[in-house]
Every structure is written in C-alpha cells, then in structure tokens.
Coordinates of C-alpha atoms in Angstrom, one line a residue:
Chain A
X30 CA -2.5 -14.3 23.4
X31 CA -1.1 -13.5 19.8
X32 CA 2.5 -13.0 19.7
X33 CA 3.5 -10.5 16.5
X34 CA 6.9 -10.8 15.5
X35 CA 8.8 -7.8 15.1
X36 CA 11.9 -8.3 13.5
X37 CA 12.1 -4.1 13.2
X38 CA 11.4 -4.1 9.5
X39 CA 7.9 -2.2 9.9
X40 CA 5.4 -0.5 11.8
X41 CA 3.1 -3.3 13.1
X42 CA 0.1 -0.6 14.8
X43 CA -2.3 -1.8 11.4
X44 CA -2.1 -5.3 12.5
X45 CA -1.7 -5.1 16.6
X46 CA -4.7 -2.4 16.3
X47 CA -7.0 -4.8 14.0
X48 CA -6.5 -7.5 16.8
X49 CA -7.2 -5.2 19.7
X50 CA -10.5 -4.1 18.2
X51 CA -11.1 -7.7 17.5
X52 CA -10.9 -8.1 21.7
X53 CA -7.9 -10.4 21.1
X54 CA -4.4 -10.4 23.3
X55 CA -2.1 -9.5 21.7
X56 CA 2.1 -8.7 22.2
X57 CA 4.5 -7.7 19.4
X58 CA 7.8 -8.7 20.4
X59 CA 11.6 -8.7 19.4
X60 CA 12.6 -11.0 22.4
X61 CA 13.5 -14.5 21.4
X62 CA 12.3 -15.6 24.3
X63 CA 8.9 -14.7 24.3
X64 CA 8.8 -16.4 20.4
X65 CA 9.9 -19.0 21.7
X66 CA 6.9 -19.8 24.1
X67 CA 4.4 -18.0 22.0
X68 CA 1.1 -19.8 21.5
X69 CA 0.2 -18.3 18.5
X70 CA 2.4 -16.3 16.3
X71 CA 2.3 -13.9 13.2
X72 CA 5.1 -12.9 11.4
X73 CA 4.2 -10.3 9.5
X74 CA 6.2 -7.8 7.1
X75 CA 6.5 -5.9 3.7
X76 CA 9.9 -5.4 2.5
X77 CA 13.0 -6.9 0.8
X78 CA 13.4 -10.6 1.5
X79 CA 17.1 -10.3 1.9
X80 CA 16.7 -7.6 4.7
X81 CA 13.6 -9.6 6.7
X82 CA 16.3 -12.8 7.0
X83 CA 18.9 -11.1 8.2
X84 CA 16.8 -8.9 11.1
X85 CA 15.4 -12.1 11.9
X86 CA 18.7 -13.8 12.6
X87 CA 20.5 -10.6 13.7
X88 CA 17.9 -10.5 16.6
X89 CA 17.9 -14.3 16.7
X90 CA 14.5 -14.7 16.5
X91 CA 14.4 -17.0 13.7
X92 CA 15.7 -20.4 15.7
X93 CA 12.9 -20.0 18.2
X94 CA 10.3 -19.2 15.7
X95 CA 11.4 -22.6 14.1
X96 CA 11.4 -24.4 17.0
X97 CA 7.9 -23.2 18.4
X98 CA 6.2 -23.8 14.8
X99 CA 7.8 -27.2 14.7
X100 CA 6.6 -27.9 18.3
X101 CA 2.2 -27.4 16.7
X102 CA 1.8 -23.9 17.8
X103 CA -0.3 -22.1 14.7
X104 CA 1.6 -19.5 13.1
X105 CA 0.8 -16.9 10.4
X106 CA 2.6 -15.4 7.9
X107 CA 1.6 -12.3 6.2
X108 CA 3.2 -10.9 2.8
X109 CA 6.7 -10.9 3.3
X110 CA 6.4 -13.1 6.4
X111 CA 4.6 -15.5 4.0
X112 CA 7.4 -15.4 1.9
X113 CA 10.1 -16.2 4.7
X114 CA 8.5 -19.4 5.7
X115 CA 9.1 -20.4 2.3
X116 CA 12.9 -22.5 1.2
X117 CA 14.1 -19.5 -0.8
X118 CA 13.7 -17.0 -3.0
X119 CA 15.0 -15.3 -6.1
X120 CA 14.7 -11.6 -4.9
X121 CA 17.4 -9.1 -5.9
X122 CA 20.2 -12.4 -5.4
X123 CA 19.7 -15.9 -3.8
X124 CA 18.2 -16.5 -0.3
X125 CA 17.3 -18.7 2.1
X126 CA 14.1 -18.6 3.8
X127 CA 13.2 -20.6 7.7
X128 CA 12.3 -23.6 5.3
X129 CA 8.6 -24.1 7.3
X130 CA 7.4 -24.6 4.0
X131 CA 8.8 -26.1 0.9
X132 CA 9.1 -23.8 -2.2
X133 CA 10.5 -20.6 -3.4
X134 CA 9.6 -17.2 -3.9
X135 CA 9.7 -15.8 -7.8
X136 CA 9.1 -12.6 -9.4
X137 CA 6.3 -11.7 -11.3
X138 CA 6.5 -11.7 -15.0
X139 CA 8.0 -8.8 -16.4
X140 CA 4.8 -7.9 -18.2
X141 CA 3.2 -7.3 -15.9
X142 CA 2.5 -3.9 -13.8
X143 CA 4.5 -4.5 -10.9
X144 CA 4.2 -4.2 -7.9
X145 CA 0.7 -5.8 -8.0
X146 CA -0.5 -3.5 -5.7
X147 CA -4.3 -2.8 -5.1
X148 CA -7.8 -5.0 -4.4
X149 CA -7.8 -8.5 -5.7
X150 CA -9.7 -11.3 -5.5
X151 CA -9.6 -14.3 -3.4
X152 CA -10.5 -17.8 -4.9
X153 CA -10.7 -20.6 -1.9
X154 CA -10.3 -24.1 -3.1
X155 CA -12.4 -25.3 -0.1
X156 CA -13.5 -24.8 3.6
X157 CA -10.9 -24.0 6.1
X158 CA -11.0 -22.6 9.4
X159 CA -9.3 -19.7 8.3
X160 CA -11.1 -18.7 5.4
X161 CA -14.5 -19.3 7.4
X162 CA -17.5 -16.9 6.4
X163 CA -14.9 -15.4 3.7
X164 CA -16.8 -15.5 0.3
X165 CA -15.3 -16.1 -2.9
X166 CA -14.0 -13.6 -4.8
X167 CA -13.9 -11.4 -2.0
X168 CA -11.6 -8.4 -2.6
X169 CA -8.3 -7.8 -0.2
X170 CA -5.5 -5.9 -0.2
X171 CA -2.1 -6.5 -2.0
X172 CA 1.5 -5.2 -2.5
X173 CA 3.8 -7.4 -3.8
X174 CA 6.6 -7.9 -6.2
X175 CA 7.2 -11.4 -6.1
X176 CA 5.2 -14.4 -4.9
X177 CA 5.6 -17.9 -3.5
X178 CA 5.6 -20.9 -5.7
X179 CA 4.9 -24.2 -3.3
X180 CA 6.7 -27.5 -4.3
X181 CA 2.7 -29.0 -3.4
X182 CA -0.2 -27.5 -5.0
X183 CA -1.9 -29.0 -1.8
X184 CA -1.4 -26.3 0.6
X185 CA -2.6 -23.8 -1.7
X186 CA -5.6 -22.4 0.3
X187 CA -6.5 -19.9 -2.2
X188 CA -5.6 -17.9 -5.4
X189 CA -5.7 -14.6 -7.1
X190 CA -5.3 -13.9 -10.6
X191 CA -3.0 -11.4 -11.9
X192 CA -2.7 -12.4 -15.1
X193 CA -0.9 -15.4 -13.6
X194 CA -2.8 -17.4 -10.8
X195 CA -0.4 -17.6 -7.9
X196 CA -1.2 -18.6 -4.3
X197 CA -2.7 -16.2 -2.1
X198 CA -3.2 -18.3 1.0
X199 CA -1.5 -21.7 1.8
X200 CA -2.0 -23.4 4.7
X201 CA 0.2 -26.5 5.9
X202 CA -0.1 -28.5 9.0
X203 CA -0.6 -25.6 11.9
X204 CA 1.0 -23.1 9.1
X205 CA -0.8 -20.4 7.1
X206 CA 0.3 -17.8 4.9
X207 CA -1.3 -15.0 2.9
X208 CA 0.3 -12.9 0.1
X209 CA -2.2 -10.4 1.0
X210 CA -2.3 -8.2 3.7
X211 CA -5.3 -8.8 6.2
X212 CA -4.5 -6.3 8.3
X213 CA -5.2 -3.6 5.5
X214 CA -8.2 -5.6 3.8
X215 CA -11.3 -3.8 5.7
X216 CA -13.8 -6.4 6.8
X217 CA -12.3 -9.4 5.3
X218 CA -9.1 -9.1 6.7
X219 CA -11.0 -8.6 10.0
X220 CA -12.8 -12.0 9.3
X221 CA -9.4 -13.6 8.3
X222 CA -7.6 -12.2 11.4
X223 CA -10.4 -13.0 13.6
X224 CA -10.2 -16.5 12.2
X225 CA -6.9 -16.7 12.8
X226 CA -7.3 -15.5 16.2
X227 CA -9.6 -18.6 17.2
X228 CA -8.2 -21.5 15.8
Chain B
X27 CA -8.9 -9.9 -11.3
X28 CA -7.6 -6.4 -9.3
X29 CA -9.8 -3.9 -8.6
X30 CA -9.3 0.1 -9.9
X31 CA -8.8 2.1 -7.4
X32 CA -10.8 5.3 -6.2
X33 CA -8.7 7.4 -4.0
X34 CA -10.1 10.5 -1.9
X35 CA -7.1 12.9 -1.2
X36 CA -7.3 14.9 2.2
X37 CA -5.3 18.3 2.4
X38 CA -3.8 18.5 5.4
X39 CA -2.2 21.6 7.5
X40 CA -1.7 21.5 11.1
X41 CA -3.4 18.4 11.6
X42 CA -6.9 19.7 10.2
X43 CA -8.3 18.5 6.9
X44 CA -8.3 21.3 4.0
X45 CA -9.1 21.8 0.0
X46 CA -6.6 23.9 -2.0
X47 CA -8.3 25.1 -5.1
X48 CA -5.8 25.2 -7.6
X49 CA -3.4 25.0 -5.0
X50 CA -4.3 28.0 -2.7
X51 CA -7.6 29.4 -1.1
X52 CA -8.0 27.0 1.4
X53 CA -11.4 25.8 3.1
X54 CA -11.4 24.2 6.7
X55 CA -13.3 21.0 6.4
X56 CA -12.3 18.8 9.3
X57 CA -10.6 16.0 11.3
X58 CA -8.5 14.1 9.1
X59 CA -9.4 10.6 11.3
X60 CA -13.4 11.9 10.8
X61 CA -13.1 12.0 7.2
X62 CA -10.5 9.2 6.8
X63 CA -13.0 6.9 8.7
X64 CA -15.9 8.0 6.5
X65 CA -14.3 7.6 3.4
X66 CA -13.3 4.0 4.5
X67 CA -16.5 2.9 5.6
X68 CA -18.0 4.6 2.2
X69 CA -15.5 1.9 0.3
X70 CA -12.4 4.2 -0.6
X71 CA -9.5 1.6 -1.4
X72 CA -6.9 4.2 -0.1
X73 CA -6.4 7.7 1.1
X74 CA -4.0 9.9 0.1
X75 CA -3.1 12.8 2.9
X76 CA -0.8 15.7 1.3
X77 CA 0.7 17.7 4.2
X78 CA 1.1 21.4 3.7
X79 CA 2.3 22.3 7.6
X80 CA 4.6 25.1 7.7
X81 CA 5.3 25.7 11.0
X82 CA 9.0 24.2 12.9
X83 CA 7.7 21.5 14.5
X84 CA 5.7 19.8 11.5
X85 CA 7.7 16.6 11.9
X86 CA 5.6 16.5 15.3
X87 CA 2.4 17.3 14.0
X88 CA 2.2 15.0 11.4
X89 CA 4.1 11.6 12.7
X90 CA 1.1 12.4 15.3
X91 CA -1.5 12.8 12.5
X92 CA -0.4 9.6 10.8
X93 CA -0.4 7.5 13.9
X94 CA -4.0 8.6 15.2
X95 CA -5.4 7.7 11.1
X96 CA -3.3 4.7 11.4
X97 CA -5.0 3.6 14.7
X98 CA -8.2 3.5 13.6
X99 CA -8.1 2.8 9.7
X100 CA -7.5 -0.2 8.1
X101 CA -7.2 0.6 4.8
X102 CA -3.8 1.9 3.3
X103 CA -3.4 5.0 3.6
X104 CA 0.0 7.4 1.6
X105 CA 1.2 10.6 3.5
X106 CA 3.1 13.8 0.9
X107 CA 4.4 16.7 1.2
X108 CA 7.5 18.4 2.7
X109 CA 9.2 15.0 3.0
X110 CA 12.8 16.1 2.1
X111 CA 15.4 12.8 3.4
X112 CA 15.7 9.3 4.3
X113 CA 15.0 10.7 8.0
X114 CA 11.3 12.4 6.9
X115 CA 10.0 9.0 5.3
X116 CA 11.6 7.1 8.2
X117 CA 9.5 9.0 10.8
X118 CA 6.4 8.7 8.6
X119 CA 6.3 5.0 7.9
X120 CA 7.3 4.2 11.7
X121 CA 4.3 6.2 12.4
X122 CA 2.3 4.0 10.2
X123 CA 2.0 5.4 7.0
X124 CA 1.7 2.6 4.3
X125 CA 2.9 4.6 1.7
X126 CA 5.1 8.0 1.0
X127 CA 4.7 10.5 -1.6
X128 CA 7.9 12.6 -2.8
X129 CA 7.7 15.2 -5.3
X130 CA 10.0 18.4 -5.0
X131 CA 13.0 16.8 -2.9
X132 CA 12.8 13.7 -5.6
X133 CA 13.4 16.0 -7.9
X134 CA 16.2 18.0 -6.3
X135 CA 17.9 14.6 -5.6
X136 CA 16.6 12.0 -8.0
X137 CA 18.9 9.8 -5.9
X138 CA 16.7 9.9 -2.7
X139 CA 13.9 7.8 -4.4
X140 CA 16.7 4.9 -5.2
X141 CA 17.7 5.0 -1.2
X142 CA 14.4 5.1 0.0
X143 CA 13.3 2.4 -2.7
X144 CA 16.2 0.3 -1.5
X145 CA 15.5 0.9 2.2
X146 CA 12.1 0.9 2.4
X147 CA 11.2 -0.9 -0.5
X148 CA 9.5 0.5 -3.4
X149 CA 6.0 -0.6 -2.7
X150 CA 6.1 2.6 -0.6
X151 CA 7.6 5.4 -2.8
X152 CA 5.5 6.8 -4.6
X153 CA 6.5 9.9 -6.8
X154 CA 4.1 13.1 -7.1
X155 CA 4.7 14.4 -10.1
X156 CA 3.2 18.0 -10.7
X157 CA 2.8 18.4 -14.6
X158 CA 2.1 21.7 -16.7
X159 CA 1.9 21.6 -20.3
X160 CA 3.6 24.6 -22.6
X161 CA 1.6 25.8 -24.8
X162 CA -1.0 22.6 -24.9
X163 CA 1.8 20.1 -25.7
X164 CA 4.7 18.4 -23.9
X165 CA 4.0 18.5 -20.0
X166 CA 7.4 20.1 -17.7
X167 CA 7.5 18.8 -14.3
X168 CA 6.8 21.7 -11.4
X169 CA 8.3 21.7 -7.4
X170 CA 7.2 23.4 -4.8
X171 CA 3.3 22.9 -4.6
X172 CA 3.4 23.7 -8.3
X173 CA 4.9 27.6 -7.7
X174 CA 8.1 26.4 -9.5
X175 CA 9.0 25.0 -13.1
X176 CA 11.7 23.0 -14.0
X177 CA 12.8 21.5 -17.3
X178 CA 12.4 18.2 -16.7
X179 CA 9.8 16.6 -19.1
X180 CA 7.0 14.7 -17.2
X181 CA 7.3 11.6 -19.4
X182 CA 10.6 11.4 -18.8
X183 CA 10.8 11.9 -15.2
X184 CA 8.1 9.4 -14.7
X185 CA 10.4 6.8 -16.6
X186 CA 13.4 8.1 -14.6
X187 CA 11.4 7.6 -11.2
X188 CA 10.3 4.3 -12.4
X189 CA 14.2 2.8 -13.2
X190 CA 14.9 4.4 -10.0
X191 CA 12.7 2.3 -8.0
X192 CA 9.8 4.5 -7.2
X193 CA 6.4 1.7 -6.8
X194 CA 4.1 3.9 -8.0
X195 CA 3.3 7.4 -9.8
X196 CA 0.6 10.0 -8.6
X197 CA 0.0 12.0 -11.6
X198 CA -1.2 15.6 -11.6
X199 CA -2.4 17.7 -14.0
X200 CA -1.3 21.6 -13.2
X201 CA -3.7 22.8 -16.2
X202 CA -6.8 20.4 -15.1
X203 CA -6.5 20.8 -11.3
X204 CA -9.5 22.6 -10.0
X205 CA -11.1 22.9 -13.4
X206 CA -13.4 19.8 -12.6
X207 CA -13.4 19.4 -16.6
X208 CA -11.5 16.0 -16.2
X209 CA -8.2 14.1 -16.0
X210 CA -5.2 15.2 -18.9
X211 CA -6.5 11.5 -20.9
X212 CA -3.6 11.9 -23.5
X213 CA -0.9 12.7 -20.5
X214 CA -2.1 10.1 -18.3
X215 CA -2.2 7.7 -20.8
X216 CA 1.4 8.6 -22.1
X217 CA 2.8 8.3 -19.1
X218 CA 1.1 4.9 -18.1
X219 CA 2.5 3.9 -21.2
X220 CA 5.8 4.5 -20.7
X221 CA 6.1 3.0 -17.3
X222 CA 5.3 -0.4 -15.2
X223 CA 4.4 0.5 -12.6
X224 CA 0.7 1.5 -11.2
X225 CA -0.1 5.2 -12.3
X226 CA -2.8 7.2 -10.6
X227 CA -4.8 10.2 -12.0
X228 CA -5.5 13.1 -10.4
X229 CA -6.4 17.0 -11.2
X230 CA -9.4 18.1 -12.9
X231 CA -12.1 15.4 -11.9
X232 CA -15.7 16.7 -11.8
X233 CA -17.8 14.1 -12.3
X234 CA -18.4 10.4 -13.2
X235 CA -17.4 10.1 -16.4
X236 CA -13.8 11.5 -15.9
X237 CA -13.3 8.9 -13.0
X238 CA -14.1 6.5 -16.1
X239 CA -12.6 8.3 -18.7
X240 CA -9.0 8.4 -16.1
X241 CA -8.8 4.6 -15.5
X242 CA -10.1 3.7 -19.0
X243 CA -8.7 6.0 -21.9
X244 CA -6.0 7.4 -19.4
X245 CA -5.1 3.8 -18.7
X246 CA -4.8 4.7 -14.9
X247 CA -4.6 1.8 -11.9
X248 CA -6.2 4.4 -9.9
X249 CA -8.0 7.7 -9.7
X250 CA -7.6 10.3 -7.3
X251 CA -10.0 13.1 -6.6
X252 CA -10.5 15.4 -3.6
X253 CA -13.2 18.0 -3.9
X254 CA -15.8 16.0 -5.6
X255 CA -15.8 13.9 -2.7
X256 CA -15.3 16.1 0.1
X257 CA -17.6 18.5 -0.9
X258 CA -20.0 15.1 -1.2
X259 CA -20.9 15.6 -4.6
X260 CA -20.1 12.3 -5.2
X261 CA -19.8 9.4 -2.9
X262 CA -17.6 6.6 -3.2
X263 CA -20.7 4.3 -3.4
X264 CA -22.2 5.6 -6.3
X265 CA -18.8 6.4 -7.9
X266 CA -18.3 2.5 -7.6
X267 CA -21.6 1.6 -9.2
X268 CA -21.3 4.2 -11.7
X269 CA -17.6 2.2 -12.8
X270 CA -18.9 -1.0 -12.0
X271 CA -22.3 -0.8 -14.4
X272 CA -19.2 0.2 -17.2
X273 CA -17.6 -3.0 -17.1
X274 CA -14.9 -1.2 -14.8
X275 CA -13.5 -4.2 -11.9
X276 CA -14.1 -2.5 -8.6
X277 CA -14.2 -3.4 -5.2

C-alpha cells in the first residue's frame, strides 16, 4: 500500500490514478496517523514552498512523516514535495524544509525562461532501482521555478539541463526525489512510479 | 535539453469536443476523453481544452469534464474559457486541471492573475491573450471570444501579465486564426521577446512549416493548433519528425 500525502495543496487524482492503473494500493491521506504507519509514502505537490510547510504542519503531518522516513520506510518526493525534504529554501523569503535531506532550494537564473516548464531530459549517473528500464535521455515532464541544490553531489540520481544542470532525481538512503513530475510524464513516469511502487 | 511543445486545442461546449472556425460555425467532432486519449497516445506534450458552455450550470459540466480527462490522461492538460474569480480556477484545478487559462476576466481585473498566481502558483496561470492588428501594425488585445476590442496593446499586456505573475502566455492571432496561412512570426516573436516566461503560438497553422516557422522565427516554447489535427491532416507523429529532421528538440 502507497500512502500519498495530502497536505490540501493540490488535486492528487494524476498520481493516485497512475498507481491504480499500475494495480498498486494506494491511500491519499491527511491523517497523521495513517503517515505515521505508512509503508511507503509520496509526498507529492506543485506550489509555493512557503504554503506546502505550513499545510504540512498546520495538519501536523510533517512530525510523523519525519519520524516514519527516519524509521527506513521508502518515501518519495515529487516537485515541490522534493523540495520540502530538502534544509531550506530561498523561495519568495527564507524557509525551512523537514531537513530529510541536506541542501537548499534556489531559483533558477534569471536568464533564463522561467518556469522551466515542458519535456526535458533525464541523465542517470548509474543503475538504481528507481530509474530501472528508464533510458537516458528520456523525456519527462517539468514545472518548476526553483530547484534543489544538495550539500553531496552523491545523491544526485540524475540531471537535466536547462542551461544549468541541476538535479532531477536524488536518492538518499530509503529517500528519493524528482524535480519532475512522474505522474504527468506518460510512460516513463509510469516506469518511475511503477518502480517506485516495488522497491 | 527541453523539448518544444506541440499542443492540440479541443473546443469544448457542453462536455462534447467542437472546432470554431474563426470563432463561430461550430462542427461536432466528439468525446473530449476519446480525443484527449488519442492525442496523448499520438505524443501531444499537452492539451489545451477552451470551454465555450453557456448554459447555468457550466460550473457542473466542466469540473465533470476535467475530472473524467484527468482520470484517464497523464499528460498535462490546461482548461479556458469563462473562468471569471479565484472560485472558477479553484473548482477547476480541484478537479484536476493542471493548468488555467484566463483571458477576458484577466483583463477586466488585471489583479485576478496576481491572486491566482499567488494562490495557486504561477505555473498554472496562463493568460490567453486574443490579438488583432489595426491596420497590419500594432496588435490590440480583444475579450469576449474575440467579439470585443479593447485598447490595451498586446505587447504590453503580455509584459503586464508577465510582472503580474501569469506562468505562461497562449498567444492568438485574431487576423491568422482559421486562415491556415500560419502563425503572426513578427507578433509572436515580439512578444516572446519581451517576456520570460514560455510563450505559445496559436491561430493560423496549416501545415508543417508554420509549426516550424512558430517555435523557430516566432521564438515560441510551444505551438498550439487545433484543426490541422483534429481534422487529421496532420498527426502529432509526423508533425514531430517533420520538427525533429529540422534540428527542432522534441519529445
């Protein structure tokens, strides 16, 4: 069973129906109990950083999300849930993410067309059970304004160019995050979710 | 390196699929899931559906429209048309829109795209903006499904949009809509030059070369056509190669 967290941000039916017609569980949730004793999560999202924190701790999901990742259990962030695992971030003020993973989240130069919003290509740096059967440069879906910049190159799973390179999958311990979002990537975010789905 | 886009746009009016040539004379053509699906599966990178329901309880028939495409779609997919408050976009994006498109209320209350970029995030505002040149030169913006003119300069209001938070710009051409004689190159290209953020062509694509020509010369992140696709004289698929062989980056 995959446990979505809905932290009442977005509509979740893209990702809850990709898993469905995967043939996996799946339960999207705002209790903090049912985080809590999830054993395997998603936080998902697309929106303000600022805003995600707050529902989170509002609802007072983000303690046992914490808790549940620190205990082993696999998690999953996707865009803005990638970028809530992170220390903090820079977006419109100064934040502070769940700390999961070490970094902080930047804007993209101002030269650039923002928000990078479109197909893109993936670049793995080598195998992992998430990227499995996903080719590189395979094309998936981003919308983004700002992205994560990792204290460790090391648990940078993959990148996209943009001009810049940043990180468009990291993966720590039982951790992984995209900047993209599978759920709207067609086939390869199937791949990616179905991945996910068996770890 | 990111892709262009190719975007089919589906007419919609009481939950059916239809084709506005030159903004009236409308053709039943179908089930907007159906064609969604098929356009998806073809390789579309996202669909654009512009509502044009009249009737009093369009609120109902499209949130349900948009939640049956989102259901079996995963590609993102923008919903316009009629979308007048923070109330409208609310219902639509809960219903699972990715994106929405504001064009005649934006411009009635420039303010609603700053409190729907700040609530909803820009990444899913886009601004329509209906463009009509006088006499061949400067482009005004029109409301109302094109039937009304306003002196706001289309330049302009794209850069106004754009400081206001809007993610995006769906740009059409009032003079090359329906013509199939091609994109306005020199007005797409001024106002993807004058803004940052992603601009998308649309009005007056007929064939191959004025998909090219649009995300090329007219410096467009994305094209938008409807007819040429939905009447399948083109498909997505050979539109793609077509780009590709051209040194264009698509998916």
């Amino acid at each position: 069973m995959i446990t979505i967290v809905d932290y009442k941000l977005n509509n979740l039916r893209s990702l809850e129906n990709t898993l469905r017609r995967l043939g996996h569980d799946v339960r999207v949730t705002s209790e903090p109990d049912e985080v809590r004793a999830a054993s395997k999560l998603i936080l998902p999202g697309v929106g303000a950083f600022g805003d995600g924190i707050r529902n989170l701790k509002q609802l007072g999901l983000a303690e046992p999300f914490i808790e549940n990742v620190n205990s082993g259990t696999p998690a999953l962030g996707i865009c803005l849930g990638m970028h809530l695992l992170f220390t903090e971030s820079e977006e419109f003020g100064y934040h502070r993410g769940l700390d999961l993973l070490q970094g902080r989240i930047v804007k993209l130069p101002p030269n650039l067309r923002v928000p990078h919003m479109g197909w893109n290509q993936l670049h793995p740096n080598g195998a992992n059970g998430l990227t499995n059967g996903i080719a590189e440069s395979s094309f998936v879906y981003f919308v983004h304004s700002y992205y994560a910049e990792p204290a460790s190159a090391d648990i940078v799973l993959a990148t996209t160019d943009y001009e810049i390179e940043f990180p468009a999958i990291v993966h720590y311990k039982n951790i992984w995050a995209t900047q993209f979002h599978p759920e709207k990537s067609q086939h390869v975010g199937e791949r990616l979710l179905d991945n996910f789905a068996r770890l | 390196m990111l892709a262009k886009r190719i975007i089919p746009c589906l007419d919609v009016k009481d939950g059916r699929v239809v084709k506005g040539i030159n903004f009236v004379n409308l053709r039943d053509a179908g089930d907007p899931v159906q064609c969604g699906l098929r356009y998806s599966e073809e390789g579309a990178d996202e669909l654009v559906f512009l509502d044009i329901t009249a009737s009093s309880d369009r609120r109902k028939i499209v949130a349900e429209m948009v939640r049956r495409v989102a259901d079996s779609i995963n590609i993102p997919f923008t919903v316009g048309g009629g979308l007048r408050n923070l109330e409208d976009i609310q219902d639509i994006l809960r219903s699972g829109a990715d994106k929405v498109s504001l064009n005649t209320s934006a411009v009635s209350d420039p303010s609603l795209v700053q409190r729907a970029a700040e609530r909803f995030g820009s990444q899913c505002i886009v601004v329509a903006i209906d463009a009509r040149r006088e006499n061949g030169g400067a482009a005004k913006v029109y409301t109302h499904g094109g039937r009304e003119r306003t002196d706001r300069d289309a330049v302009d209001w794209a850069k106004t949009v754009a400081d206001l938070g809007a993610g995006e710009i769906l740009l059409t051409s009032m003079d090359a809509d329906g013509t199939k004689k091609g994109y306005d190159i020199e007005l797409t290209r001024r106002v993807s030059e004058a803004v940052q953020i992603p601009v998308i062509a649309s009005g007056g694509a007929g064939g191959l070369e004025h998909l090219y020509e649009g995300l090329t010369e007219g410096g467009a992140s994305a094209v938008l056509a409807a007819s040429i696709f939905h009447f399948r004289e083109l498909t997505i698929a050979e539109t793609k190669s077509f780009l590709r062989e051209r040194g264009v980056v698509v998916r």
